[in-house]
PDB file of C-alpha atoms in Angstrom:
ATOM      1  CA  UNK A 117      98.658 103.674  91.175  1.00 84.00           C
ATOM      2  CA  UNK A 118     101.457 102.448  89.384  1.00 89.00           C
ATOM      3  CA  UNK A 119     102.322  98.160  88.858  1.00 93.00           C
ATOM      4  CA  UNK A 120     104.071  95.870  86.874  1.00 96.00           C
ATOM      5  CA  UNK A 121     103.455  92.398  86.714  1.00 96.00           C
ATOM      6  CA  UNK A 122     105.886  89.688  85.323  1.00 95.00           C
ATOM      7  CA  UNK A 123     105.460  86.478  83.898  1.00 83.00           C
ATOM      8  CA  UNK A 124     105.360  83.557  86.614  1.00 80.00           C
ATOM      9  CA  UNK A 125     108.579  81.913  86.971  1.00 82.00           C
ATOM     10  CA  UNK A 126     110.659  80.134  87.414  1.00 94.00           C
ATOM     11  CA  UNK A 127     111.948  79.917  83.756  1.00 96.00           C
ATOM     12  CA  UNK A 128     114.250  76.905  83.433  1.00 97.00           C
ATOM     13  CA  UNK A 129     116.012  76.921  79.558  1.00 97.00           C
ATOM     14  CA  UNK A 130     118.831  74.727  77.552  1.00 97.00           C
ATOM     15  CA  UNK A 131     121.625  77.150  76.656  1.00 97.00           C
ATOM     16  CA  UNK A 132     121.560  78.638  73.653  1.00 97.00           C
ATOM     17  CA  UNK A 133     117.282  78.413  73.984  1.00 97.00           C
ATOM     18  CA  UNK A 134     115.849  81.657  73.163  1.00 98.00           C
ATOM     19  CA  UNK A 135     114.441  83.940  76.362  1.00 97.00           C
ATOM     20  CA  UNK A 136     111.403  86.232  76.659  1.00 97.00           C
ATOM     21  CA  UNK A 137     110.237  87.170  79.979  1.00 97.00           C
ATOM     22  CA  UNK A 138     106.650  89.282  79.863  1.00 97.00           C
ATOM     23  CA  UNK A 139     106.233  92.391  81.707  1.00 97.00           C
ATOM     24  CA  UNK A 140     103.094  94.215  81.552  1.00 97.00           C
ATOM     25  CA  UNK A 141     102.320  97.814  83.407  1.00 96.00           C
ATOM     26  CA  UNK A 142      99.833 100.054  84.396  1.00 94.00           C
ATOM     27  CA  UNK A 143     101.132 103.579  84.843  1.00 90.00           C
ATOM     28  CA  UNK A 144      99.703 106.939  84.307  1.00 82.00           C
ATOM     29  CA  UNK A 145     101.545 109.597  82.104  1.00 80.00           C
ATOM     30  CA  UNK A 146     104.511 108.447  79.960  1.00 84.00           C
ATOM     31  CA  UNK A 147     106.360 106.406  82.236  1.00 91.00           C
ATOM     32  CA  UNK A 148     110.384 105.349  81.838  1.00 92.00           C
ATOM     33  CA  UNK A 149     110.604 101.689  81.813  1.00 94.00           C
ATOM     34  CA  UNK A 150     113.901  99.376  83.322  1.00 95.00           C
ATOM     35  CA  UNK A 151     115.062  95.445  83.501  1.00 97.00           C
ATOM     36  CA  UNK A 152     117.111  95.159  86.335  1.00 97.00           C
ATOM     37  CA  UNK A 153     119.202  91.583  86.937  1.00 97.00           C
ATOM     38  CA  UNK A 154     120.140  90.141  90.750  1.00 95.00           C
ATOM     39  CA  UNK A 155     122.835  87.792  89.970  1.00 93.00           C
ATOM     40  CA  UNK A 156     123.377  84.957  92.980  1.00 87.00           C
ATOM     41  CA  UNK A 157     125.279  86.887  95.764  1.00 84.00           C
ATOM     42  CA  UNK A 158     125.186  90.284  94.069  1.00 87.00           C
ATOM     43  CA  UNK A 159     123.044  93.401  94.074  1.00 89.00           C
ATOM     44  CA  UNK A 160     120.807  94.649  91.874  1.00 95.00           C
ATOM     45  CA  UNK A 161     122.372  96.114  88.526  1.00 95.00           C
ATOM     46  CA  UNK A 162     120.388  97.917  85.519  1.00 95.00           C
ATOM     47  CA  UNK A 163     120.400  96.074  82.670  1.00 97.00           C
ATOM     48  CA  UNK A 164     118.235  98.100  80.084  1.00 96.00           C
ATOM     49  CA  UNK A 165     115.987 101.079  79.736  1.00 94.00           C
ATOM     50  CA  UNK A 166     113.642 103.020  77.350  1.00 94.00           C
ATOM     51  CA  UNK A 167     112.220 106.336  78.294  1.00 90.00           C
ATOM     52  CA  UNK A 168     109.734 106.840  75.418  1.00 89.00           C
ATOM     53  CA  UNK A 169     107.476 104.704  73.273  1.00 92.00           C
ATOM     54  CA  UNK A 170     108.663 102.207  70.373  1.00 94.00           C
ATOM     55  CA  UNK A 171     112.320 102.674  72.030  1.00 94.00           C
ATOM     56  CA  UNK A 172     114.737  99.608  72.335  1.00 97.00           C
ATOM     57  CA  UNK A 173     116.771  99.135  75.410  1.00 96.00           C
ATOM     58  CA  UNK A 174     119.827  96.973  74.212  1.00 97.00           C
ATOM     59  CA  UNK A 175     122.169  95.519  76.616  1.00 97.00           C
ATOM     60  CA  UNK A 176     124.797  91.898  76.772  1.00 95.00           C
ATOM     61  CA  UNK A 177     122.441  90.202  74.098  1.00 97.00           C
ATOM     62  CA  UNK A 178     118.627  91.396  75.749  1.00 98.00           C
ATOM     63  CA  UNK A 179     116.772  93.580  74.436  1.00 98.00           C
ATOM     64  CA  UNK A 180     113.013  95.025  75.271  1.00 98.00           C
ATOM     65  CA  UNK A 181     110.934  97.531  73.377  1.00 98.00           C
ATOM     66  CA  UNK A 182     109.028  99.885  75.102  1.00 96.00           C
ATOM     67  CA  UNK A 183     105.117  99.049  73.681  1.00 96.00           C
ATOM     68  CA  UNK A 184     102.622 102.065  75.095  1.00 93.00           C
ATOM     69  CA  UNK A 185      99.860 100.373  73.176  1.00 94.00           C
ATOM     70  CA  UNK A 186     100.417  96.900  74.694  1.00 95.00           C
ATOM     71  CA  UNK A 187     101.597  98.608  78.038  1.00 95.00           C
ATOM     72  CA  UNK A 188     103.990  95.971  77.415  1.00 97.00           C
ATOM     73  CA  UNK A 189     108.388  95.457  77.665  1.00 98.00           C
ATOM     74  CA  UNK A 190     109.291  92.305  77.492  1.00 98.00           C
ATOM     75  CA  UNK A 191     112.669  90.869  77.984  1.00 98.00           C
ATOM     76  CA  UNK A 192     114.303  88.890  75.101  1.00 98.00           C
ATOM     77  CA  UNK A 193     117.436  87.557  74.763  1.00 98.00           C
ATOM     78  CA  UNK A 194     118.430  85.011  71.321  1.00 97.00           C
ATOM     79  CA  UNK A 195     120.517  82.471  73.004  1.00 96.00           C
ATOM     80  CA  UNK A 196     121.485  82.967  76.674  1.00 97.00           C
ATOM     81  CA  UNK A 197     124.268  80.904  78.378  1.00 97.00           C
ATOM     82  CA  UNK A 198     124.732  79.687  81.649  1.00 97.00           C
ATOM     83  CA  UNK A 199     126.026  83.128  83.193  1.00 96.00           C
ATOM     84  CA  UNK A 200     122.304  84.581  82.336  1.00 97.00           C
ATOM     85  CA  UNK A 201     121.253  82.523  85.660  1.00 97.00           C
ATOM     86  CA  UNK A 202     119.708  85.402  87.704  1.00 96.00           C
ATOM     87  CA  UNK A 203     116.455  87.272  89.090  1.00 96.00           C
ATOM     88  CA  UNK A 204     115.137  89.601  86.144  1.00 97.00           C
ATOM     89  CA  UNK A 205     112.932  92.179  87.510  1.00 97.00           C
ATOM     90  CA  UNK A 206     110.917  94.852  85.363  1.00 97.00           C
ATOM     91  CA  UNK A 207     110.364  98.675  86.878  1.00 96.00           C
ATOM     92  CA  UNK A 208     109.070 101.582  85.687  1.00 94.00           C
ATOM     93  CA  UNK A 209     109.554 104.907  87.101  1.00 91.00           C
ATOM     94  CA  UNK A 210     106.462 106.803  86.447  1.00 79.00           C
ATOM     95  CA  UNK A 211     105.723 110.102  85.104  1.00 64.00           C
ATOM     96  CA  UNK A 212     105.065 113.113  86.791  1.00 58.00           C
ATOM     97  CA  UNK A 213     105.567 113.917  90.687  1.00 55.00           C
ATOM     98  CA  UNK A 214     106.347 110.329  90.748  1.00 57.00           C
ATOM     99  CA  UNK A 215     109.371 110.818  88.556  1.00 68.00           C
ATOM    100  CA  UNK A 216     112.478 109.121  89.862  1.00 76.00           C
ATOM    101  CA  UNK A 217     111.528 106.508  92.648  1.00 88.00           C
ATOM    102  CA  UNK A 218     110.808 102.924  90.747  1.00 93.00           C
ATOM    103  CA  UNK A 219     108.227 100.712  91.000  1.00 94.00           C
ATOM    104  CA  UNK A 220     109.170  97.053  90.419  1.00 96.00           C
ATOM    105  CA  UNK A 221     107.719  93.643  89.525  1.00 96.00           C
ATOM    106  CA  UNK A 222     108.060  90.739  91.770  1.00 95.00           C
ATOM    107  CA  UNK A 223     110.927  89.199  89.678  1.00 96.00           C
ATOM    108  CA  UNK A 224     111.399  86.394  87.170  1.00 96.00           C
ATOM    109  CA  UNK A 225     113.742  83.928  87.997  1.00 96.00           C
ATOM    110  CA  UNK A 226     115.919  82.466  85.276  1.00 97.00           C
ATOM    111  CA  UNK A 227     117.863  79.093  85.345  1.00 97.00           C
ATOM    112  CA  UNK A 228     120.186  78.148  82.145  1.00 97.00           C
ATOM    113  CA  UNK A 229     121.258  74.567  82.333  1.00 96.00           C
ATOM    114  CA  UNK A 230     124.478  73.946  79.768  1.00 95.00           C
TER     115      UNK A 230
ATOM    116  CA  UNK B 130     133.305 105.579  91.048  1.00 56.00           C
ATOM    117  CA  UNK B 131     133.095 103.508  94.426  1.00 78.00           C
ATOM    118  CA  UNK B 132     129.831 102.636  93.744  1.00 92.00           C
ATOM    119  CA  UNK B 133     126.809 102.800  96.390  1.00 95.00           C
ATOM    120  CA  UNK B 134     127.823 101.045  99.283  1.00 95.00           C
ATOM    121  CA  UNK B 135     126.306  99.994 102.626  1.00 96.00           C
ATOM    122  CA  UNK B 136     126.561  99.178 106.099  1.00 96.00           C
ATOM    123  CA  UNK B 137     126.243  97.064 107.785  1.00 97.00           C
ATOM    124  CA  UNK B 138     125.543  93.859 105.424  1.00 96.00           C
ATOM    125  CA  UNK B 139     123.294  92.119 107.830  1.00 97.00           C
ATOM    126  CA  UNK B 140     121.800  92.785 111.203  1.00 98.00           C
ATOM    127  CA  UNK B 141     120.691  90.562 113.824  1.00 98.00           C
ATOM    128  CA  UNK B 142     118.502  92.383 116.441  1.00 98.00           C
ATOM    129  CA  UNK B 143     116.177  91.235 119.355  1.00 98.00           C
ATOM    130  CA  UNK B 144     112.040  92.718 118.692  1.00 97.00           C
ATOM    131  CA  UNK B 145     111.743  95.933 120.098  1.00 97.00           C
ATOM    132  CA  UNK B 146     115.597  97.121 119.618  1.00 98.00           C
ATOM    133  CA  UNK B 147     115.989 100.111 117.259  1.00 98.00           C
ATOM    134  CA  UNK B 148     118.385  99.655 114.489  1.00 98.00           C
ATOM    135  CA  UNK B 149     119.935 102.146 112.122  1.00 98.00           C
ATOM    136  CA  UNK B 150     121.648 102.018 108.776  1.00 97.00           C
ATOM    137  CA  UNK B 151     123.382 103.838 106.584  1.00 98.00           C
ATOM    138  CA  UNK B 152     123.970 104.399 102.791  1.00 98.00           C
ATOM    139  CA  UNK B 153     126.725 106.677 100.770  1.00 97.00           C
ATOM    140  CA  UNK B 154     125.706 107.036  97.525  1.00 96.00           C
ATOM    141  CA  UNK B 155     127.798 107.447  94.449  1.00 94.00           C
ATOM    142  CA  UNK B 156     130.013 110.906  95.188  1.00 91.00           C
ATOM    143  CA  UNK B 157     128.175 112.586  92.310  1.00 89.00           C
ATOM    144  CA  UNK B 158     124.191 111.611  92.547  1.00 92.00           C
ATOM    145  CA  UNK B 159     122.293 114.201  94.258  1.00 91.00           C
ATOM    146  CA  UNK B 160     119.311 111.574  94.853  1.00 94.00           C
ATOM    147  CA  UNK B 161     119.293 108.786  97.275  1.00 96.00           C
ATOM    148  CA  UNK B 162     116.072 105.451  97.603  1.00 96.00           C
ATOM    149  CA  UNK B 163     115.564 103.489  99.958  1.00 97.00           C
ATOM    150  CA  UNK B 164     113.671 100.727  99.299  1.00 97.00           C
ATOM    151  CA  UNK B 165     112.901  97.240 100.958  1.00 97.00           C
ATOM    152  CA  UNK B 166     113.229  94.067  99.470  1.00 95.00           C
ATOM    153  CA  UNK B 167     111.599  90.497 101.373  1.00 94.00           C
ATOM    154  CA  UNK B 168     112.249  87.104 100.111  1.00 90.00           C
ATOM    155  CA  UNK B 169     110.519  86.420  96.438  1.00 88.00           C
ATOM    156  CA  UNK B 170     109.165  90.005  96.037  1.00 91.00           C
ATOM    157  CA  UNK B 171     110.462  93.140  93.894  1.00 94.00           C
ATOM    158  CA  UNK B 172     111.277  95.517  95.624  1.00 96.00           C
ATOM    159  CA  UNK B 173     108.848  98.365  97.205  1.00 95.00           C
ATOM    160  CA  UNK B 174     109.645 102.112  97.349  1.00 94.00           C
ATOM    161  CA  UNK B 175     110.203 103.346 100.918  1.00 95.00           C
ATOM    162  CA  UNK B 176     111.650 106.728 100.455  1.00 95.00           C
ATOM    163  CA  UNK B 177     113.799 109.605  98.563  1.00 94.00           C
ATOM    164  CA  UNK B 178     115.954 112.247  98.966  1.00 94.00           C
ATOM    165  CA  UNK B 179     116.744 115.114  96.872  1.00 93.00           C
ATOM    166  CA  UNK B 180     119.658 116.683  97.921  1.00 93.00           C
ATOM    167  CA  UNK B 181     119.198 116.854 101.559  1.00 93.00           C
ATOM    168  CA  UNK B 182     115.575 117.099 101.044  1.00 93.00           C
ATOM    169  CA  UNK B 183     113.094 114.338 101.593  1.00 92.00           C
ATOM    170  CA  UNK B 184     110.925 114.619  98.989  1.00 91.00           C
ATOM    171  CA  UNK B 185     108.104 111.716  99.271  1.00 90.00           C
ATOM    172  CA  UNK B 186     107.785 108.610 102.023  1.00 91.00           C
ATOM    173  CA  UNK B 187     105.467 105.744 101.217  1.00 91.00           C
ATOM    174  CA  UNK B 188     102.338 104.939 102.891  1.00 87.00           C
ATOM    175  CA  UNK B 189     104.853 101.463 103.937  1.00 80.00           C
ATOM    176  CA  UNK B 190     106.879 103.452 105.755  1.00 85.00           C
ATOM    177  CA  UNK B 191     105.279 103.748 109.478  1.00 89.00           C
ATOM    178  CA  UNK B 192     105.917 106.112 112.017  1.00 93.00           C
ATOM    179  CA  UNK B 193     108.649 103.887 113.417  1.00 96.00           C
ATOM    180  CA  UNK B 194     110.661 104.668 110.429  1.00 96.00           C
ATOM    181  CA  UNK B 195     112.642 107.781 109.675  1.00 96.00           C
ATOM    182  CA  UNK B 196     115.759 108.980 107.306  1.00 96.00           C
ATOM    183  CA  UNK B 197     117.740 111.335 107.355  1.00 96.00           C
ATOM    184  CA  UNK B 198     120.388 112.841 104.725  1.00 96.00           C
ATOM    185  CA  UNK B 199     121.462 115.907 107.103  1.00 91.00           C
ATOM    186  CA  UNK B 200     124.450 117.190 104.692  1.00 87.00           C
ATOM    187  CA  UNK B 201     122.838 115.994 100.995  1.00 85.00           C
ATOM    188  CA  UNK B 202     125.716 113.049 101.004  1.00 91.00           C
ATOM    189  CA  UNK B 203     125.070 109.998 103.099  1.00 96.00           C
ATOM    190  CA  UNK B 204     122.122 108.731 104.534  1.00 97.00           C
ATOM    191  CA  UNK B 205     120.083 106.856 107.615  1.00 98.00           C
ATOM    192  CA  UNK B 206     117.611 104.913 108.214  1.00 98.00           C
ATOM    193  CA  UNK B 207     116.425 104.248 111.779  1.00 97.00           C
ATOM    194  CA  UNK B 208     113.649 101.707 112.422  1.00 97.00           C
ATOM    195  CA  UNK B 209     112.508 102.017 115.863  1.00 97.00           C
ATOM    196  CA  UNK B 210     111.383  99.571 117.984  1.00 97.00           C
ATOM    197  CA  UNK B 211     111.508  96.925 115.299  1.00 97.00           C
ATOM    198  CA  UNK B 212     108.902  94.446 114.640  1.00 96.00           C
ATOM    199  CA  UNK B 213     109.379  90.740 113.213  1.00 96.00           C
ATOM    200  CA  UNK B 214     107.701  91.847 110.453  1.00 95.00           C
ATOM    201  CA  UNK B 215     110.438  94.457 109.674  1.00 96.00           C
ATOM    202  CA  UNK B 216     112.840  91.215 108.422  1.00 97.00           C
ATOM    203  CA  UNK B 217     113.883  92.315 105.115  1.00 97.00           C
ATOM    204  CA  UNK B 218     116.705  93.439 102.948  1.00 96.00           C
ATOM    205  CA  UNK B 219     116.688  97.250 102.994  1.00 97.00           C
ATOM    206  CA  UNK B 220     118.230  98.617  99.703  1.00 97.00           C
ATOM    207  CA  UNK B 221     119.610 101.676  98.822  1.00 97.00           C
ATOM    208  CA  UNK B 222     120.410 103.158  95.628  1.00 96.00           C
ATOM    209  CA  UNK B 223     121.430 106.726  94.439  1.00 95.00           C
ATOM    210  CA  UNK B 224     120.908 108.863  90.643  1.00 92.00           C
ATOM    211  CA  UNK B 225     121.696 112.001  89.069  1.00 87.00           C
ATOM    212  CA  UNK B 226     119.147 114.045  87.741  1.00 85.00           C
ATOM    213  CA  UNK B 227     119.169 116.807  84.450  1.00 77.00           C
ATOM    214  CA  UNK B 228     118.956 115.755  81.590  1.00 75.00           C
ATOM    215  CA  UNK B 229     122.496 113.652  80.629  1.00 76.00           C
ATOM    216  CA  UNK B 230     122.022 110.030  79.325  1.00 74.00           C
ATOM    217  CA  UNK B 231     121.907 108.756  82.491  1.00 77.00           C
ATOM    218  CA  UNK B 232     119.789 110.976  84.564  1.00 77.00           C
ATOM    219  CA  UNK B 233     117.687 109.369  87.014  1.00 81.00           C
ATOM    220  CA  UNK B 234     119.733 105.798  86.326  1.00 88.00           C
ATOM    221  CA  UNK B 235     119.413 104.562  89.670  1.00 92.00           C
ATOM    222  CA  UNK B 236     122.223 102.624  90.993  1.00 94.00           C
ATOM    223  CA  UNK B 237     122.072  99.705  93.848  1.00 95.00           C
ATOM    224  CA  UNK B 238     124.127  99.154  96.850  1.00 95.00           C
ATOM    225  CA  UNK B 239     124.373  95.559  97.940  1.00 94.00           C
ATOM    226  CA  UNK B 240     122.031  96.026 100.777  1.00 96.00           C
ATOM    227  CA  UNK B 241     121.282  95.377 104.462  1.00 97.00           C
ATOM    228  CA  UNK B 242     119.569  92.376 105.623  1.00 97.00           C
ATOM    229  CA  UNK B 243     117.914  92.765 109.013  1.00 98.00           C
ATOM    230  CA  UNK B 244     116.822  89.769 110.607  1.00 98.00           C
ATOM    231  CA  UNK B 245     114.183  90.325 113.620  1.00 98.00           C
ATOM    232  CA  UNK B 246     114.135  88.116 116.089  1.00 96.00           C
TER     233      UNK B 246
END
């Protein structure tokens, strides 16, 4: 079936330090692939997408390529700031019958110290 | 645009009490999640509605577990004779679908966390 695995975390960074979180995933069929942030207190909000390969979701600063032959969309962001402090989870929503409902990763959590 | 909200925020309930909670998605989205969410984990896919029509349940969710979306707008979901291992935060989120920019853009509601006891 369909996973996604993130880097371990936590990630602790300086502000202005540059970010990549690592998300890896094993789908079948072209799958649509999301970072979603959990800021402290708050629900989950979409960050990014990119539904086909070599697209780049762009969003506040982050950015994340969609790789097919790397199965890979990693999270970057060139200097973050203290408001970046969050849980950054990856999800794809596969292709197929499977379209629409999202499978996630099991979160990265970010600290930015100033 | 309200946004998806849900109630209640938190639940407190004695094991073997049934519990029930609901979700309105955004006014617009003809699909509604739910998923569940427990402490340090993404969260997992329980179930979705198209419409009024559930369209696929996860192997996660038991048979204590139903939902409902009778009129295509808001939603339920009952756990039955809950279980301590039913403590999580149950999420809900809602999408369009077509073929617009932001088809299938699934949008969160802040979630209800039940606590079993």
């Amino acid at each position: 079936g369909d996973s996604v695995t993130q880097m371990e975390g936590p990630v602790t960074l300086s502000e202005e330090a540059f970010l990549t979180i690592n998300c890896t995933y094993t789908a079948t069929g072209y799958p649509s692939l999301f970072w979603y942030v959990q800021y402290p207190g708050e629900g989950l909000q979409l960050l990014l997408k990119a539904t086909k390969a070599d697209d780049k979701g762009s969003n506040k600063g982050f950015e994340a390529t969609y790789r097919k032959e790397t199965t890979s969309f990693h999270l970057e962001k060139g200097s973050v700031q203290v408001s970046d402090s969050a849980v950054y989870f990856c999800a794809l929503s596969g292709g197929g019958t499977s379209y629409g409902k999202l499978t996630f990763g099991q979160g990265t959590i970010l600290t930015v110290h100033p | 645009d309200t946004g998806v909200s849900q109630n209640p925020r938190h639940k407190i309930t004695k094991r073997g009490q049934n519990v029930t909670f609901r979700c309105d998605p955004i006014s617009e989205h003809n699909r509604l999640y739910w998923y569940r969410q427990t402490l340090g984990q993404g969260p997992e896919f329980l179930t979705y509605f198209q419409n009024e029509a559930q369209l696929e349940k996860s192997r996660l969710l038991s048979d204590r577990f139903s939902a409902e979306r009778p009129k295509g707008s808001f939603s339920t979901l009952e756990i039955q004779r809950t279980e301590q291992g039913d403590s999580a935060m149950y999420l809900c989120a809602s999408s369009s679908t077509g073929t617009g920019v932001k088809a299938y853009e699934q949008y969160f509601g802040p979630g209800t966390r039940l606590t079993v006891t």
